[in-house]
Amino acid sequence: MSSSLFSISKRIVNQKGSGAHAIAGLLILIVGVAFGLSIESEALVYAAIVIGLATIISAFLMIIKQYERVIILRLGRYHRQVGPGVQTRIPFVDSVL
């Protein structure tokens, strides 16, 4: 189970797409907290907060492989070039080439 969870989280962080993860995290956060409060379950509220925030944070991260270099465009203009490792980006604002 832990290896499948690790592969899912690795796949999410490796994606260099849009801010769909940020929107999904926000929806998980809002719906989970609302549902948890409606049924008066503190555990569900805390779980929704943790899962929602983890999803939102994963939207800001990307992992660049050792042999790759990436150019980050902020609002369509050159911002910086980054090398291998864990890098950050702003969803909906930064484009990755």
Rosetta silent file (secondary structure, phi, psi, omega in degrees, C-alpha in Angstrom):
SEQUENCE: MSSSLFSISKRIVNQKGSGAHAIAGLLILIVGVAFGLSIESEALVYAAIVIGLATIISAFLMIIKQYERVIILRLGRYHRQVGPGVQTRIPFVDSVL
SCORE:     score description
SCORE:     0.000 S_00000001
   1 L     0.000  -41.897 -177.648    0.000    0.000    0.000 S_00000001
   2 H   -66.762  -32.361  178.533    2.760    2.465    0.859 S_00000001
   3 H   -70.177  -35.976  177.814    4.463    1.897   -2.499 S_00000001
   4 H   -70.405  -36.785  176.333    1.232    2.636   -4.376 S_00000001
   5 H   -65.284  -40.440  178.218    0.684    5.780   -2.288 S_00000001
   6 H   -64.254  -41.657 -179.315    4.279    6.830   -3.016 S_00000001
   7 H   -68.042  -35.001  176.719    3.847    6.274   -6.755 S_00000001
   8 H   -65.983  -46.203 -179.765    0.626    8.301   -6.787 S_00000001
   9 H   -66.369  -35.823  177.973    2.244   11.214   -4.931 S_00000001
  10 H   -65.681  -41.127  179.152    5.313   11.023   -7.178 S_00000001
  11 H   -65.110  -39.244 -179.925    3.126   11.142  -10.290 S_00000001
  12 H   -65.062  -45.181 -177.972    1.198   14.147   -8.949 S_00000001
  13 H   -70.400  -33.415 -178.481    4.353   16.125   -8.149 S_00000001
  14 H   -70.277  -21.587 -178.099    6.030   15.223  -11.461 S_00000001
  15 L   -66.443  136.308 -177.994    3.215   16.688  -13.525 S_00000001
  16 L  -114.027   36.614 -174.061    4.114   20.044  -15.009 S_00000001
  17 L   -92.725 -146.487 -176.022    0.638   21.071  -16.080 S_00000001
  18 L   -82.559 -166.643 -178.325   -1.828   23.688  -14.987 S_00000001
  19 L   -91.746   33.217  179.383   -3.169   24.411  -11.550 S_00000001
  20 H   -61.305  -32.080  178.057   -5.783   21.666  -11.601 S_00000001
  21 H   -67.068  -36.842  178.951   -4.268   20.284   -8.401 S_00000001
  22 H   -64.828  -41.670  178.621   -4.751   23.606   -6.646 S_00000001
  23 H   -66.848  -43.317  178.730   -8.430   23.662   -7.625 S_00000001
  24 H   -62.205  -41.880  178.078   -8.903   20.021   -6.597 S_00000001
  25 H   -63.168  -40.467  178.069   -7.227   20.708   -3.253 S_00000001
  26 H   -65.335  -40.845  177.339   -9.438   23.713   -2.636 S_00000001
  27 H   -65.361  -42.225  177.017  -12.557   21.692   -3.452 S_00000001
  28 H   -60.644  -42.658 -179.795  -11.450   18.867   -1.154 S_00000001
  29 H   -62.647  -49.528 -176.528  -10.810   21.386    1.576 S_00000001
  30 H   -68.555  -51.013 -176.869  -14.161   23.176    1.270 S_00000001
  31 H   -66.433  -42.462 -179.246  -16.384   20.137    0.692 S_00000001
  32 H   -64.068  -43.933  178.764  -14.599   17.995    3.293 S_00000001
  33 H   -67.075  -42.759  179.323  -14.745   20.637    6.010 S_00000001
  34 H   -62.170  -44.345  179.942  -18.382   21.459    5.228 S_00000001
  35 H   -67.030  -41.112  178.981  -19.367   17.785    5.274 S_00000001
  36 H   -63.523  -39.253  177.883  -17.377   17.132    8.451 S_00000001
  37 H   -70.273  -34.090 -179.093  -19.002   20.051   10.221 S_00000001
  38 H   -69.020  -33.419  177.794  -22.464   18.997    9.070 S_00000001
  39 L  -100.082    7.469  176.189  -22.110   15.533   10.579 S_00000001
  40 L    56.316   51.496  179.218  -20.071   16.898   13.524 S_00000001
  41 L  -117.530  106.620 -179.832  -17.019   14.742   12.881 S_00000001
  42 H   -65.694  -36.294 -179.079  -13.737   16.345   13.954 S_00000001
  43 H   -62.224  -41.287  179.110  -11.699   13.523   12.415 S_00000001
  44 H   -67.146  -38.187  178.187  -13.253   14.130    8.990 S_00000001
  45 H   -63.189  -47.403 -179.792  -12.619   17.872    9.255 S_00000001
  46 H   -64.818  -40.308  178.636   -8.955   17.333   10.138 S_00000001
  47 H   -63.733  -42.123  179.279   -8.532   14.722    7.400 S_00000001
  48 H   -64.867  -38.080  178.531  -10.069   17.067    4.810 S_00000001
  49 H   -64.769  -46.458 -178.577   -7.759   19.883    5.923 S_00000001
  50 H   -64.766  -47.962 -178.505   -4.652   17.685    5.693 S_00000001
  51 H   -66.137  -41.981  179.410   -5.564   16.143    2.332 S_00000001
  52 H   -63.330  -46.254  179.477   -6.666   19.489    0.870 S_00000001
  53 H   -66.713  -38.087  177.767   -3.520   21.321    1.962 S_00000001
  54 H   -63.459  -38.564  178.867   -1.269   18.486    0.748 S_00000001
  55 H   -68.991  -40.260  178.305   -2.931   18.624   -2.668 S_00000001
  56 H   -65.190  -42.911  179.400   -2.595   22.403   -2.848 S_00000001
  57 H   -64.356  -37.397  179.584    1.083   22.246   -1.861 S_00000001
  58 H   -65.453  -22.028  177.930    1.724   19.566   -4.500 S_00000001
  59 H   -70.195  -23.085 -178.660    0.429   22.011   -7.122 S_00000001
  60 H   -90.350  -10.097 -175.416    3.375   24.297   -6.343 S_00000001
  61 E  -107.217  149.126  171.197    6.055   21.581   -6.629 S_00000001
  62 E  -147.665  146.868  179.670    7.635   19.874   -9.595 S_00000001
  63 E  -109.486  122.868  178.770   10.531   17.447   -9.802 S_00000001
  64 E   -98.712  128.610 -179.254   13.025   17.945  -12.605 S_00000001
  65 L   -70.189  163.395 -172.906   15.001   14.835  -13.566 S_00000001
  66 L   -59.450  -35.167 -175.907   18.783   14.841  -13.527 S_00000001
  67 L   -94.617    8.551 -177.539   19.193   15.142  -17.289 S_00000001
  68 L  -107.686  151.070  167.785   16.541   17.851  -17.778 S_00000001
  69 L  -127.772  143.043 -174.642   16.645   21.625  -17.763 S_00000001
  70 E  -129.135  140.494  174.150   13.414   23.579  -17.662 S_00000001
  71 E  -103.439  131.447  179.030   12.514   27.132  -18.619 S_00000001
  72 E  -106.525  123.813  176.173    9.819   28.798  -16.530 S_00000001
  73 E  -103.303  126.280  176.708    7.702   31.452  -18.177 S_00000001
  74 E  -104.636  115.708 -176.286    5.808   33.773  -15.871 S_00000001
  75 L    54.274   37.906  175.421    2.743   35.200  -17.616 S_00000001
  76 L    86.645   -4.845  179.626    4.292   34.293  -20.975 S_00000001
  77 E  -111.522  149.479 -179.531    7.631   36.032  -20.402 S_00000001
  78 E   -57.446  129.468  177.809   10.961   34.402  -19.575 S_00000001
  79 E  -113.126  -52.200 -179.764   11.417   34.204  -15.811 S_00000001
  80 E  -168.086  164.409  173.291   14.224   31.706  -15.148 S_00000001
  81 E  -114.536  133.799 -177.881   15.881   28.458  -16.121 S_00000001
  82 E  -122.361  153.401  179.508   16.080   25.726  -13.498 S_00000001
  83 L  -101.953 -161.353 -175.581   18.055   22.540  -13.232 S_00000001
  84 L   -65.586  155.282  176.436   17.420   19.164  -11.640 S_00000001
  85 E   118.393 -170.419  178.409   15.710   18.699   -8.303 S_00000001
  86 E   -83.789  123.898 -178.999   12.563   19.865   -6.586 S_00000001
  87 E  -125.107  160.137  179.196   11.484   23.232   -7.963 S_00000001
  88 E  -111.264  157.488  175.070    8.514   25.477   -7.281 S_00000001
  89 L  -150.297  162.958  177.599    6.074   27.179   -9.600 S_00000001
  90 L  -104.280  117.488 -179.672    2.933   29.249   -9.247 S_00000001
  91 L   -59.516  143.891 -179.877   -0.117   27.480  -10.713 S_00000001
  92 L    71.386  -15.312 -179.235   -1.920   29.372  -13.489 S_00000001
  93 L  -105.250  -42.414 -178.398    0.873   31.974  -13.589 S_00000001
  94 E   -96.267  137.521  171.445    3.962   29.943  -14.513 S_00000001
  95 E  -111.720  143.715 -176.694    4.293   27.846  -17.651 S_00000001
  96 E  -113.757  126.812  176.402    6.964   25.158  -17.845 S_00000001
  97 L  -113.053    0.000    0.000    8.825   24.367  -21.069 S_00000001
